[in-house]
PDB file of N, CA and C in Angstrom:
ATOM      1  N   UNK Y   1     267.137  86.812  97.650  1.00 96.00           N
ATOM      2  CA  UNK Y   1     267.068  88.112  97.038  1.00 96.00           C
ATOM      3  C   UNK Y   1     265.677  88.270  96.429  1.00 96.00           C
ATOM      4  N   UNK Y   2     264.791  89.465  96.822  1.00 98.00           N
ATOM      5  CA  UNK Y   2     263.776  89.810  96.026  1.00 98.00           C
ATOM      6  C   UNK Y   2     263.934  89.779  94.606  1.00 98.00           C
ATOM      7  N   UNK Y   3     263.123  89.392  94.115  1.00 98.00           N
ATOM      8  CA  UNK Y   3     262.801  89.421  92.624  1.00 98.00           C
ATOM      9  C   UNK Y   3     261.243  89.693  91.428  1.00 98.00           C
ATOM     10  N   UNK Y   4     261.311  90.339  90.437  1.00 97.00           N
ATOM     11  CA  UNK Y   4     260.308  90.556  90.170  1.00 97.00           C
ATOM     12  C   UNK Y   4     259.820  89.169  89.065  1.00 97.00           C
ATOM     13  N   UNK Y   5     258.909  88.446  89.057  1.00 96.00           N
ATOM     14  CA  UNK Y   5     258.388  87.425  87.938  1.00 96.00           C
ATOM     15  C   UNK Y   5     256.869  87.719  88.017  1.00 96.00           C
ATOM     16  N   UNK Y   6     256.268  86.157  87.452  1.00 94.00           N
ATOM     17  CA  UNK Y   6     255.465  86.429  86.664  1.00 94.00           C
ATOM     18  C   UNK Y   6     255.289  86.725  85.238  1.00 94.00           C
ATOM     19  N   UNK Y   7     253.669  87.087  85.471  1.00 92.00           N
ATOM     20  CA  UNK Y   7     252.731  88.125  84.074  1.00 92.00           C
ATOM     21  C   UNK Y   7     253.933  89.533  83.948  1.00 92.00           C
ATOM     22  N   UNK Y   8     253.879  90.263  85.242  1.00 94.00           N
ATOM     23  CA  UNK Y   8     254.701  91.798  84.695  1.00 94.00           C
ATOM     24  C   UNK Y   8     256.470  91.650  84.504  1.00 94.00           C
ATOM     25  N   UNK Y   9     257.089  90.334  85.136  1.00 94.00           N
ATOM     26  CA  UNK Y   9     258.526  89.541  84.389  1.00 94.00           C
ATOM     27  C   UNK Y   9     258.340  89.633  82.721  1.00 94.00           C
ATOM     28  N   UNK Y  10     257.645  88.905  82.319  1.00 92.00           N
ATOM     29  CA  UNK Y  10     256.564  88.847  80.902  1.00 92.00           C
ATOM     30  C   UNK Y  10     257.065  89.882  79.955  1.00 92.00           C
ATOM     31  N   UNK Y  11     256.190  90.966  80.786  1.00 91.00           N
ATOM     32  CA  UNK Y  11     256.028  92.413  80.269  1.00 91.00           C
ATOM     33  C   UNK Y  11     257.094  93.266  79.909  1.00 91.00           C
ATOM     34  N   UNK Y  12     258.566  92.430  80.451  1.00 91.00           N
ATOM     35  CA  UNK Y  12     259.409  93.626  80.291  1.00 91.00           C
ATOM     36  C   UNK Y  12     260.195  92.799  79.189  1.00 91.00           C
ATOM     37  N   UNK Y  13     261.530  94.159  78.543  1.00 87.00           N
ATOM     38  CA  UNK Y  13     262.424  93.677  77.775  1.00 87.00           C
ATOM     39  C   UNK Y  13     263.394  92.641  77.772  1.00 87.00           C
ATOM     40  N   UNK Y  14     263.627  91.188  77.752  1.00 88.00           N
ATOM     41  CA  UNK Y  14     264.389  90.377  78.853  1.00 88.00           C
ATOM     42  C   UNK Y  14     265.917  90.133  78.151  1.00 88.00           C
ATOM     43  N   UNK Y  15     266.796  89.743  78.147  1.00 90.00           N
ATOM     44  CA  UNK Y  15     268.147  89.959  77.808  1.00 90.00           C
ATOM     45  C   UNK Y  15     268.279  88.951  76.909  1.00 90.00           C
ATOM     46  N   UNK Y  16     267.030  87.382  77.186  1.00 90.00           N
ATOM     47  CA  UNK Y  16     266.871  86.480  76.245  1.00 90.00           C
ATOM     48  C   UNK Y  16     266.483  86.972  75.018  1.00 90.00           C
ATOM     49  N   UNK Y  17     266.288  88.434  74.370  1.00 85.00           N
ATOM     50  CA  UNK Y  17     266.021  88.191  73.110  1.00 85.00           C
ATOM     51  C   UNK Y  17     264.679  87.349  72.566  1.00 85.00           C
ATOM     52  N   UNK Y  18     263.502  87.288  73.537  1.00 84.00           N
ATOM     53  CA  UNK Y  18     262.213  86.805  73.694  1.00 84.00           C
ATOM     54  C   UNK Y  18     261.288  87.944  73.279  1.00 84.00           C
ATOM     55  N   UNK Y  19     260.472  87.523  72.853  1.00 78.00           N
ATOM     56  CA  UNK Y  19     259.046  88.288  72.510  1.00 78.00           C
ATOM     57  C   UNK Y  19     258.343  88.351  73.766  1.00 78.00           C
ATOM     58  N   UNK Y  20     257.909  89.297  74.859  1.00 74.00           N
ATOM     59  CA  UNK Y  20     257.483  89.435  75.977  1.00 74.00           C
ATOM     60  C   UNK Y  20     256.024  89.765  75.863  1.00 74.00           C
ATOM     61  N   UNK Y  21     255.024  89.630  76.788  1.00 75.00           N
ATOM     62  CA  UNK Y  21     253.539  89.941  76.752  1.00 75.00           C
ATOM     63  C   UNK Y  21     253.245  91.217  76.059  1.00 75.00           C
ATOM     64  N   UNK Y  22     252.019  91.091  76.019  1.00 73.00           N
ATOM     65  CA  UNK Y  22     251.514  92.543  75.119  1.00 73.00           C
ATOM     66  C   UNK Y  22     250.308  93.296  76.000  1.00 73.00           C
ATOM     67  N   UNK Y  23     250.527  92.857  77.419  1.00 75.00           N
ATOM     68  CA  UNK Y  23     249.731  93.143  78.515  1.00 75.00           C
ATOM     69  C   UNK Y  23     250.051  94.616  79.620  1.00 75.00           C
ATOM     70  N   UNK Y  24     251.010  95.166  79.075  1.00 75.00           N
ATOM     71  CA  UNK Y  24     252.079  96.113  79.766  1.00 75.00           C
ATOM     72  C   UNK Y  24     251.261  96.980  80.568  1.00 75.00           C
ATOM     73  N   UNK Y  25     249.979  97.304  79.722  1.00 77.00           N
ATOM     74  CA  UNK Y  25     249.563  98.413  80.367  1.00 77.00           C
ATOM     75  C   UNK Y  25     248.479  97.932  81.324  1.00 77.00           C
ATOM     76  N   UNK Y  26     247.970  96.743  81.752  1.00 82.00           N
ATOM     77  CA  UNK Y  26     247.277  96.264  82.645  1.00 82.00           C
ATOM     78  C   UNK Y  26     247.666  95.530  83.645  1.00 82.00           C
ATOM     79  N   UNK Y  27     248.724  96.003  83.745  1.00 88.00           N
ATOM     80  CA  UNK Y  27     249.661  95.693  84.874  1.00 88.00           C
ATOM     81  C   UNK Y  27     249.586  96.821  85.812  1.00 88.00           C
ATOM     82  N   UNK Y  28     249.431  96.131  87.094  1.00 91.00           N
ATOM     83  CA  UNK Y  28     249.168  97.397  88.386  1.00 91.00           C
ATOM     84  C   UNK Y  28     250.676  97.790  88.600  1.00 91.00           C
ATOM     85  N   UNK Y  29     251.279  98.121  88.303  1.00 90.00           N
ATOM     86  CA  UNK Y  29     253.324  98.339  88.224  1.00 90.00           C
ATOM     87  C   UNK Y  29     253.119  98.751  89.899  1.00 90.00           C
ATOM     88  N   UNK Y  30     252.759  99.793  90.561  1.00 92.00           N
ATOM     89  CA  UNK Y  30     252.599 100.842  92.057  1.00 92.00           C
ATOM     90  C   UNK Y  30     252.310  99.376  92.671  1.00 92.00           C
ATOM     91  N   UNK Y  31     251.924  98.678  92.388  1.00 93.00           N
ATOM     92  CA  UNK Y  31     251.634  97.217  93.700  1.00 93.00           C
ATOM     93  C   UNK Y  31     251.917  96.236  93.021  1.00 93.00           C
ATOM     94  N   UNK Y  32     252.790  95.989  92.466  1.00 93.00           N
ATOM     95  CA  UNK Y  32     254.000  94.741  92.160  1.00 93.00           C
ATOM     96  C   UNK Y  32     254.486  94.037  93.315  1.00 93.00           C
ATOM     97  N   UNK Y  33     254.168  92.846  93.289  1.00 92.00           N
ATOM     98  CA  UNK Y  33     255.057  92.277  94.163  1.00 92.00           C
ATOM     99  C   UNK Y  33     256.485  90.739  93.915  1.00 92.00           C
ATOM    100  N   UNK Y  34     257.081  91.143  94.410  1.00 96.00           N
ATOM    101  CA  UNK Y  34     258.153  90.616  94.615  1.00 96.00           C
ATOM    102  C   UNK Y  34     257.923  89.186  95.363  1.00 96.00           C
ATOM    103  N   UNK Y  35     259.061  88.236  94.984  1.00 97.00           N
ATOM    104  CA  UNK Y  35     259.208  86.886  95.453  1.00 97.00           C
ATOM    105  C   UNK Y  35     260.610  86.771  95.638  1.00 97.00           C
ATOM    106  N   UNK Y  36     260.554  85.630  96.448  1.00 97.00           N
ATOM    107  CA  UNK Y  36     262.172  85.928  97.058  1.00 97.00           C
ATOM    108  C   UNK Y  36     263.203  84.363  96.435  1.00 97.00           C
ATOM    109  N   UNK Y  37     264.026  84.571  96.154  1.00 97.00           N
ATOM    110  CA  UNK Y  37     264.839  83.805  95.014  1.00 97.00           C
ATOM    111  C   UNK Y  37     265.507  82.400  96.020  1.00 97.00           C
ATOM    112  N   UNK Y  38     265.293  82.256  97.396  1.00 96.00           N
ATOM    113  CA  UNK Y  38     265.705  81.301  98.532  1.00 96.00           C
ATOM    114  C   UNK Y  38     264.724  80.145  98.238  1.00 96.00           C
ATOM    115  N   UNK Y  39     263.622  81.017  98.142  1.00 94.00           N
ATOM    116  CA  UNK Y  39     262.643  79.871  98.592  1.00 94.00           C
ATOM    117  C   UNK Y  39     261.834  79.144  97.602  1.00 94.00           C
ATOM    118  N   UNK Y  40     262.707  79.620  96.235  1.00 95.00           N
ATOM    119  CA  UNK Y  40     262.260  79.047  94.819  1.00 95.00           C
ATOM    120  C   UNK Y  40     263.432  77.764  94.135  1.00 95.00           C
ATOM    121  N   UNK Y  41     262.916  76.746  93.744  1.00 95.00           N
ATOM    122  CA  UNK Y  41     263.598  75.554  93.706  1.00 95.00           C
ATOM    123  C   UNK Y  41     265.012  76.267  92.188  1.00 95.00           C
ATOM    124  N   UNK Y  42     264.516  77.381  92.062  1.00 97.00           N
ATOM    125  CA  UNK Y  42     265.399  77.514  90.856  1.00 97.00           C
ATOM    126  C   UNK Y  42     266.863  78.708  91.219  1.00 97.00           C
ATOM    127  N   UNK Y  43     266.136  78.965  93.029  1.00 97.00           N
ATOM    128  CA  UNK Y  43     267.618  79.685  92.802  1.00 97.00           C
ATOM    129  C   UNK Y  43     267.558  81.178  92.485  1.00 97.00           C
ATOM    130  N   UNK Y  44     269.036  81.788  92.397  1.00 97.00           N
ATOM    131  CA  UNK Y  44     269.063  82.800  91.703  1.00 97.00           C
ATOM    132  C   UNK Y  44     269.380  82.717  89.781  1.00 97.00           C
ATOM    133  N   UNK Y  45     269.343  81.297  89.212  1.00 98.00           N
ATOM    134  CA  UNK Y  45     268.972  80.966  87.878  1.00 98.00           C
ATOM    135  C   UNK Y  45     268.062  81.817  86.757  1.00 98.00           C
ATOM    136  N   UNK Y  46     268.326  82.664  85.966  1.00 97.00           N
ATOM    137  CA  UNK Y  46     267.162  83.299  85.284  1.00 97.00           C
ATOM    138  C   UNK Y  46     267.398  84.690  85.614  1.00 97.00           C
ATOM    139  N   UNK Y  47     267.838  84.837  85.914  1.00 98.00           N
ATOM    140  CA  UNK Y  47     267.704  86.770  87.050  1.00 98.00           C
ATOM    141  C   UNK Y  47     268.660  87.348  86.833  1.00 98.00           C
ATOM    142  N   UNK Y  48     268.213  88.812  86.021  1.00 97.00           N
ATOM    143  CA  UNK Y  48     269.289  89.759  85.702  1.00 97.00           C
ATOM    144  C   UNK Y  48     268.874  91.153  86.160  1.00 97.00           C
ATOM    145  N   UNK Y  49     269.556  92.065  86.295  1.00 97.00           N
ATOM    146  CA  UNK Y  49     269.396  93.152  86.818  1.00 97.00           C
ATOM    147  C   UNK Y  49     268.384  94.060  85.537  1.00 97.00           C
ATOM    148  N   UNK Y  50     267.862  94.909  85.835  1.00 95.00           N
ATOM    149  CA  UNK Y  50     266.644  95.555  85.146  1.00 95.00           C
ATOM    150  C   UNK Y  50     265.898  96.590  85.918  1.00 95.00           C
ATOM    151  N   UNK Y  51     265.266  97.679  84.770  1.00 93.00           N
ATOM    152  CA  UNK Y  51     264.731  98.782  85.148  1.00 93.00           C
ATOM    153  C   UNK Y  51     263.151  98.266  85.059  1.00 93.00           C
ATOM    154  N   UNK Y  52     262.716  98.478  86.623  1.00 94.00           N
ATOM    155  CA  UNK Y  52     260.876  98.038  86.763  1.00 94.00           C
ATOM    156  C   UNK Y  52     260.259  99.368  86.795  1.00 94.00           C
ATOM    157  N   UNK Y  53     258.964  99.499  86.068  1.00 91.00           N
ATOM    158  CA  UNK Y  53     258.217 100.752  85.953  1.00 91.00           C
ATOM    159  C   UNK Y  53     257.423 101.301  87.639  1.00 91.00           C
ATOM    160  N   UNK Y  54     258.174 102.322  88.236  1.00 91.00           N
ATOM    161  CA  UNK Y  54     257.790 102.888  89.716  1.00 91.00           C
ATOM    162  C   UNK Y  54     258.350 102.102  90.674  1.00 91.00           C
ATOM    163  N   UNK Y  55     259.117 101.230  90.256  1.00 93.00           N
ATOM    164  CA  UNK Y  55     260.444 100.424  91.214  1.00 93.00           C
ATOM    165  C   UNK Y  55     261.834 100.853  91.332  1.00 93.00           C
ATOM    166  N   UNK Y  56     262.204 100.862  90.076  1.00 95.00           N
ATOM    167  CA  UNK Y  56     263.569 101.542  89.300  1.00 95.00           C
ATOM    168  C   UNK Y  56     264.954 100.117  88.930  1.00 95.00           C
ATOM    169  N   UNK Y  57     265.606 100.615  89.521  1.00 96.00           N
ATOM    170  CA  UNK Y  57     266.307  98.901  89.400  1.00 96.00           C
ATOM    171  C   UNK Y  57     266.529  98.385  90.035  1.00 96.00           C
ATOM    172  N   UNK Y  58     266.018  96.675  89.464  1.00 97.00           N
ATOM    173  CA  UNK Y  58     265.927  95.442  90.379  1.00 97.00           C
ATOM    174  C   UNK Y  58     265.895  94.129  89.953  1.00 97.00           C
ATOM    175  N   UNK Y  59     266.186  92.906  90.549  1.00 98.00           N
ATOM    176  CA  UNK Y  59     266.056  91.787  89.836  1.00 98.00           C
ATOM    177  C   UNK Y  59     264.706  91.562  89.591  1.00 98.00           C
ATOM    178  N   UNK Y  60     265.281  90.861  88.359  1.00 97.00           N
ATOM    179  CA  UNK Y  60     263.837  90.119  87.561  1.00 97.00           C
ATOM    180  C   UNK Y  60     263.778  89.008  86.634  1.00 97.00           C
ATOM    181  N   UNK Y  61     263.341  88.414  86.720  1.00 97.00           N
ATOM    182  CA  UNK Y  61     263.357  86.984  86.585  1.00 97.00           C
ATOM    183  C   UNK Y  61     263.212  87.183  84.531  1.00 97.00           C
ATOM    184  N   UNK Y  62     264.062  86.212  83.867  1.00 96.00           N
ATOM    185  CA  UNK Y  62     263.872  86.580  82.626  1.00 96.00           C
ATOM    186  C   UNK Y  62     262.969  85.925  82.075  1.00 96.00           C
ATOM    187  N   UNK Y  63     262.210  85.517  80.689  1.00 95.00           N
ATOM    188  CA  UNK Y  63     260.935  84.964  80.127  1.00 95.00           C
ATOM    189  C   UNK Y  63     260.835  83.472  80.779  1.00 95.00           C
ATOM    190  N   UNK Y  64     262.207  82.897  80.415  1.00 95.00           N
ATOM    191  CA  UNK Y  64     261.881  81.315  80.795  1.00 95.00           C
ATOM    192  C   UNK Y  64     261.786  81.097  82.238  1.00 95.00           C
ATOM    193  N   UNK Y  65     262.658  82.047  82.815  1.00 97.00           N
ATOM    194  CA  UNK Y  65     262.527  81.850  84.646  1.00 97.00           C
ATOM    195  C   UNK Y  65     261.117  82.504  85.063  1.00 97.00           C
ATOM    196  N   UNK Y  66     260.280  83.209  84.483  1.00 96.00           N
ATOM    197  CA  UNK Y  66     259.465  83.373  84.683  1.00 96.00           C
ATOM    198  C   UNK Y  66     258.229  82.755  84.271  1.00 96.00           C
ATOM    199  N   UNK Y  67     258.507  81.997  83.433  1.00 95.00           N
ATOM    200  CA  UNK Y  67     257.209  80.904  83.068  1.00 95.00           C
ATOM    201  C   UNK Y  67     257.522  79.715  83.948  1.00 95.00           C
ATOM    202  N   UNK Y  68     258.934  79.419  83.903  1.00 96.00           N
ATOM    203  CA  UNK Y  68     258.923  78.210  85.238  1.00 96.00           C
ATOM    204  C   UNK Y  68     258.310  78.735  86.458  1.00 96.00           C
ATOM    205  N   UNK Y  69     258.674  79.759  86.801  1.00 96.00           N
ATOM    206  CA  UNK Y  69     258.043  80.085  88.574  1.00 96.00           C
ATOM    207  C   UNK Y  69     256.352  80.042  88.373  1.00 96.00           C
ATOM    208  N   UNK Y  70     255.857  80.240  87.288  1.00 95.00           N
ATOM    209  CA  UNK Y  70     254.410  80.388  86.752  1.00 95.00           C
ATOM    210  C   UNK Y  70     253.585  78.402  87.466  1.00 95.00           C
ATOM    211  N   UNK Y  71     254.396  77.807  86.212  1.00 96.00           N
ATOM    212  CA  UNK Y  71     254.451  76.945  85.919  1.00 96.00           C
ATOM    213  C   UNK Y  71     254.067  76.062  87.820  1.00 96.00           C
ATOM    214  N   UNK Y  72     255.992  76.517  88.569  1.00 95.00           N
ATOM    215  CA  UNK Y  72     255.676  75.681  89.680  1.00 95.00           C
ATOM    216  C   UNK Y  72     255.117  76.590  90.796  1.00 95.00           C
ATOM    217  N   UNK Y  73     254.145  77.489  90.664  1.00 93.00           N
ATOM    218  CA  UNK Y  73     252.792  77.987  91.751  1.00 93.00           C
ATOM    219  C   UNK Y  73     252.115  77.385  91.133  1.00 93.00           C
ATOM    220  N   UNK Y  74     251.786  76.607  89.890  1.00 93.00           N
ATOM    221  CA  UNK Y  74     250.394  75.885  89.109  1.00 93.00           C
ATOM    222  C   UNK Y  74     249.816  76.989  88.317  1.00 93.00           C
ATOM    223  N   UNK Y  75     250.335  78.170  87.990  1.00 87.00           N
ATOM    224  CA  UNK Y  75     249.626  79.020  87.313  1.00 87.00           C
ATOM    225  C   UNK Y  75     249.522  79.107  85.951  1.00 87.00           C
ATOM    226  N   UNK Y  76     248.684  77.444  85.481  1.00 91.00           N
ATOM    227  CA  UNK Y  76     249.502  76.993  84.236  1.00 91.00           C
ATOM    228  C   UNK Y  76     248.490  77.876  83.051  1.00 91.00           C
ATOM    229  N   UNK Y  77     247.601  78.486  83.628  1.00 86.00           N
ATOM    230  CA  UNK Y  77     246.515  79.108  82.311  1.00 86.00           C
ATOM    231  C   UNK Y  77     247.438  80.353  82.032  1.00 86.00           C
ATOM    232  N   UNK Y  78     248.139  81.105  83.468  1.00 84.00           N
ATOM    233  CA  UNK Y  78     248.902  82.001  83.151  1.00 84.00           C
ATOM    234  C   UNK Y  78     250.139  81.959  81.914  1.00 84.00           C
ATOM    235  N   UNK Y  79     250.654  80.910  82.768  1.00 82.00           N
ATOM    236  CA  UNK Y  79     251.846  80.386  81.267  1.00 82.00           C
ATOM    237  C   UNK Y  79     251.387  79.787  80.215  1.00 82.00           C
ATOM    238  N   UNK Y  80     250.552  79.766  80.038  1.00 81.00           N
ATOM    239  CA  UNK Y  80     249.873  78.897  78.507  1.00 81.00           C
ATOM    240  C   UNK Y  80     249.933  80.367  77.475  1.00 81.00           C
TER     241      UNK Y  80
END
C-alpha cells in the first residue's frame, strides 16, 4: 500500500500525540511522493489513515514510523 513518510510524514498532525516539524510550509505538498509499505522491513506498522495537503486522504506513516523509514534509507541528518 502507498504511503506518505518522511520530512512531510513529520509535518502533519500524527495520532501519536507527537510534536511534528515546523517545516510545513517548505514542503513541495503538489510533488509528494509516496513509498510503498511491501517493500519496507516495517510493514504496514505505524500507518493510519489521514488528510495530505493536494492529496486528500491517505496513508501515512506516523512520527516514529517515519523516523524509522528515515533512519533505514540512512537519512540520518534528516532524522536527527
Amino acid at each position: 500500500m502507498k504511503y506518505l513518510t518522511y520530512t512531510p510524514a513529520l509535518n502533519l498532525i500524527s495520532p501519536l500525540e507527537t510534536d511534528g516539524d515546523w517545516h510545513y510550509s517548505t514542503i513541495d505538498w503538489p510533488h509528494i511522493e509516496l513509498e510503498e509499505s511491501e517493500e519496507s522491513i516495517f510493514g504496514q506498522w505505524g500507518l493510519y489513515r489521514g488528510e495530505v495537503p493536494t492529496l486528500g486522504e491517505a496513508w501515512i506513516a506516523d512520527h516514529v514510523r517515519a523516523l524509522l523509514d528515515l533512519l533505514d534509507r540512512g537519512y540520518f541528518g534528516s532524522a536527527q
